[in-house]
């Protein structure tokens, strides 16, 4: 079901795909999906991405850190 027709299930499936890409070493594909997910209001947060162990393989990646900085609190 496309995200436009399934506001909950669509992003949930995309999140699962991003996690599979992350775990299988396909980091650029995972980051592309995360960027899309982060553009959806209220779906993901920087805190979630920082705390959830599923995203550990992306920590330290410059593009991942840029995504976090773009959505995190502004000091």
Short mmCIF file of N, CA and C in Angstrom, two decimals:
data_model
loop_
_atom_site.label_atom_id
_atom_site.label_comp_id
_atom_site.label_asym_id
_atom_site.label_seq_id
_atom_site.Cartn_x
_atom_site.Cartn_y
_atom_site.Cartn_z
N UNK A 1 0.86 -1.18 0.00
CA UNK A 1 0.00 0.00 0.00
C UNK A 1 0.90 1.24 0.00
N UNK A 2 0.69 2.16 -0.92
CA UNK A 2 1.51 3.37 -0.96
C UNK A 2 1.30 4.23 0.28
N UNK A 3 2.31 4.99 0.60
CA UNK A 3 2.25 5.85 1.79
C UNK A 3 1.07 6.80 1.70
N UNK A 4 0.77 7.29 0.51
CA UNK A 4 -0.34 8.22 0.34
C UNK A 4 -1.70 7.62 0.67
N UNK A 5 -1.80 6.30 0.63
CA UNK A 5 -3.08 5.65 0.93
C UNK A 5 -3.08 4.94 2.28
N UNK A 6 -1.93 4.77 2.86
CA UNK A 6 -1.83 4.08 4.16
C UNK A 6 -0.89 4.87 5.06
N UNK A 7 -1.43 5.86 5.75
CA UNK A 7 -0.63 6.79 6.53
C UNK A 7 0.16 6.10 7.64
N UNK A 8 -0.31 4.99 8.14
CA UNK A 8 0.43 4.26 9.19
C UNK A 8 1.24 3.12 8.60
N UNK A 9 0.60 2.25 7.86
CA UNK A 9 1.27 1.05 7.37
C UNK A 9 2.34 1.35 6.33
N UNK A 10 2.12 2.33 5.48
CA UNK A 10 3.10 2.66 4.44
C UNK A 10 4.45 3.03 5.03
N UNK A 11 4.51 4.03 5.93
CA UNK A 11 5.78 4.38 6.54
C UNK A 11 6.37 3.24 7.38
N UNK A 12 5.53 2.45 8.00
CA UNK A 12 6.02 1.32 8.80
C UNK A 12 6.76 0.32 7.92
N UNK A 13 6.22 0.05 6.74
CA UNK A 13 6.88 -0.86 5.80
C UNK A 13 8.19 -0.24 5.32
N UNK A 14 8.19 1.06 5.04
CA UNK A 14 9.41 1.72 4.61
C UNK A 14 10.47 1.68 5.71
N UNK A 15 10.04 1.84 6.96
CA UNK A 15 10.99 1.77 8.07
C UNK A 15 11.62 0.38 8.12
N UNK A 16 10.81 -0.65 7.95
CA UNK A 16 11.34 -2.02 7.94
C UNK A 16 12.33 -2.22 6.81
N UNK A 17 12.04 -1.67 5.64
CA UNK A 17 12.96 -1.78 4.51
C UNK A 17 14.27 -1.05 4.81
N UNK A 18 14.18 0.13 5.42
CA UNK A 18 15.38 0.87 5.79
C UNK A 18 16.22 0.07 6.78
N UNK A 19 15.57 -0.61 7.71
CA UNK A 19 16.32 -1.43 8.67
C UNK A 19 17.00 -2.60 7.98
N UNK A 20 16.33 -3.23 7.04
CA UNK A 20 16.93 -4.34 6.30
C UNK A 20 18.15 -3.85 5.53
N UNK A 21 18.00 -2.70 4.86
CA UNK A 21 19.14 -2.12 4.14
C UNK A 21 20.29 -1.82 5.10
N UNK A 22 19.96 -1.29 6.27
CA UNK A 22 20.99 -0.97 7.26
C UNK A 22 21.74 -2.23 7.69
N UNK A 23 20.99 -3.26 8.04
CA UNK A 23 21.60 -4.49 8.54
C UNK A 23 22.38 -5.24 7.46
N UNK A 24 21.99 -5.05 6.20
CA UNK A 24 22.68 -5.77 5.12
C UNK A 24 23.82 -4.95 4.52
N UNK A 25 24.11 -3.79 5.12
CA UNK A 25 25.24 -2.98 4.67
C UNK A 25 24.92 -2.05 3.51
N UNK A 26 23.68 -1.96 3.12
CA UNK A 26 23.26 -1.06 2.02
C UNK A 26 22.88 0.28 2.64
N UNK A 27 23.87 0.97 3.17
CA UNK A 27 23.62 2.18 3.96
C UNK A 27 23.04 3.32 3.15
N UNK A 28 23.49 3.52 1.93
CA UNK A 28 22.97 4.63 1.12
C UNK A 28 21.48 4.46 0.84
N UNK A 29 21.06 3.23 0.55
CA UNK A 29 19.63 2.98 0.32
C UNK A 29 18.84 3.23 1.59
N UNK A 30 19.40 2.79 2.73
CA UNK A 30 18.73 3.01 4.02
C UNK A 30 18.59 4.51 4.29
N UNK A 31 19.63 5.25 4.02
CA UNK A 31 19.60 6.69 4.28
C UNK A 31 18.62 7.41 3.35
N UNK A 32 18.50 6.94 2.11
CA UNK A 32 17.52 7.52 1.20
C UNK A 32 16.10 7.36 1.76
N UNK A 33 15.82 6.17 2.27
CA UNK A 33 14.48 5.92 2.84
C UNK A 33 14.28 6.71 4.12
N UNK A 34 15.31 6.76 4.97
CA UNK A 34 15.19 7.53 6.21
C UNK A 34 14.93 9.01 5.91
N UNK A 35 15.59 9.53 4.90
CA UNK A 35 15.36 10.93 4.53
C UNK A 35 13.89 11.14 4.18
N UNK A 36 13.32 10.22 3.41
CA UNK A 36 11.90 10.32 3.08
C UNK A 36 11.02 10.22 4.32
N UNK A 37 11.34 9.26 5.20
CA UNK A 37 10.54 9.08 6.41
C UNK A 37 10.61 10.31 7.32
N UNK A 38 11.78 10.92 7.38
CA UNK A 38 11.95 12.09 8.24
C UNK A 38 11.19 13.30 7.71
N UNK A 39 10.82 13.27 6.45
CA UNK A 39 10.04 14.37 5.88
C UNK A 39 8.55 14.22 6.19
N UNK A 40 8.17 13.09 6.74
CA UNK A 40 6.76 12.85 7.09
C UNK A 40 6.53 13.31 8.53
N UNK A 41 5.68 14.31 8.71
CA UNK A 41 5.48 14.89 10.04
C UNK A 41 5.12 13.84 11.10
N UNK A 42 5.86 13.89 12.19
CA UNK A 42 5.52 13.07 13.35
C UNK A 42 5.86 11.60 13.26
N UNK A 43 6.50 11.15 12.18
CA UNK A 43 6.72 9.72 12.09
C UNK A 43 7.98 9.27 12.85
N UNK A 44 9.09 9.93 12.65
CA UNK A 44 10.35 9.56 13.32
C UNK A 44 10.93 10.80 13.97
N UNK A 45 11.80 10.56 14.94
CA UNK A 45 12.47 11.67 15.61
C UNK A 45 13.96 11.40 15.70
N UNK A 46 14.71 12.45 15.96
CA UNK A 46 16.15 12.28 16.12
C UNK A 46 16.43 11.41 17.35
N UNK A 47 15.65 11.57 18.41
CA UNK A 47 15.85 10.76 19.61
C UNK A 47 15.67 9.27 19.35
N UNK A 48 14.66 8.95 18.58
CA UNK A 48 14.42 7.55 18.21
C UNK A 48 15.61 6.97 17.44
N UNK A 49 16.08 7.72 16.45
CA UNK A 49 17.20 7.24 15.64
C UNK A 49 18.50 7.14 16.45
N UNK A 50 18.64 8.01 17.43
CA UNK A 50 19.84 7.97 18.27
C UNK A 50 19.80 6.83 19.28
N UNK A 51 18.60 6.47 19.75
CA UNK A 51 18.48 5.50 20.84
C UNK A 51 18.23 4.07 20.38
N UNK A 52 17.52 3.88 19.29
CA UNK A 52 17.15 2.52 18.85
C UNK A 52 18.38 1.79 18.32
N UNK A 53 18.69 0.62 18.89
CA UNK A 53 19.88 -0.13 18.47
C UNK A 53 19.82 -0.60 17.01
N UNK A 54 18.66 -0.60 16.40
CA UNK A 54 18.56 -1.03 15.00
C UNK A 54 19.36 -0.12 14.07
N UNK A 55 19.57 1.12 14.48
CA UNK A 55 20.26 2.09 13.64
C UNK A 55 21.74 2.22 13.98
N UNK A 56 22.24 1.39 14.88
CA UNK A 56 23.65 1.44 15.31
C UNK A 56 24.63 1.40 14.13
N UNK A 57 24.41 0.56 13.11
CA UNK A 57 25.38 0.54 12.00
C UNK A 57 25.50 1.86 11.25
N UNK A 58 24.52 2.75 11.39
CA UNK A 58 24.58 4.03 10.70
C UNK A 58 25.25 5.12 11.53
N UNK A 59 25.37 4.90 12.81
CA UNK A 59 25.96 5.92 13.67
C UNK A 59 27.42 6.11 13.28
N UNK A 60 27.82 7.34 13.19
CA UNK A 60 29.16 7.66 12.73
C UNK A 60 29.21 7.96 11.24
N UNK A 61 28.16 7.61 10.51
CA UNK A 61 28.08 7.92 9.09
C UNK A 61 27.76 9.41 8.95
N UNK A 62 28.53 10.12 8.13
CA UNK A 62 28.36 11.57 8.00
C UNK A 62 26.96 11.94 7.52
N UNK A 63 26.43 11.21 6.57
CA UNK A 63 25.10 11.53 6.05
C UNK A 63 24.02 11.29 7.11
N UNK A 64 24.16 10.22 7.89
CA UNK A 64 23.23 9.95 8.99
C UNK A 64 23.27 11.09 10.00
N UNK A 65 24.47 11.53 10.35
CA UNK A 65 24.61 12.63 11.31
C UNK A 65 24.00 13.92 10.76
N UNK A 66 24.12 14.16 9.46
CA UNK A 66 23.50 15.34 8.85
C UNK A 66 21.97 15.26 8.94
N UNK A 67 21.43 14.07 8.69
CA UNK A 67 19.98 13.89 8.82
C UNK A 67 19.52 14.19 10.24
N UNK A 68 20.25 13.65 11.20
CA UNK A 68 19.89 13.90 12.61
C UNK A 68 19.95 15.38 12.94
N UNK A 69 20.99 16.04 12.47
CA UNK A 69 21.15 17.47 12.75
C UNK A 69 20.03 18.29 12.10
N UNK A 70 19.55 17.83 10.95
CA UNK A 70 18.51 18.59 10.25
C UNK A 70 17.15 18.52 10.95
N UNK A 71 16.94 17.50 11.78
CA UNK A 71 15.65 17.37 12.46
C UNK A 71 15.74 17.58 13.95
N UNK A 72 16.94 17.60 14.49
CA UNK A 72 17.11 17.71 15.93
C UNK A 72 16.86 19.11 16.44
N UNK A 73 16.89 19.27 17.75
CA UNK A 73 16.67 20.60 18.33
C UNK A 73 17.76 21.56 17.91
N UNK A 74 17.37 22.78 17.65
CA UNK A 74 18.31 23.83 17.24
C UNK A 74 18.73 24.58 18.48
N UNK A 75 20.04 24.67 18.70
CA UNK A 75 20.56 25.38 19.88
C UNK A 75 20.84 26.82 19.54
#
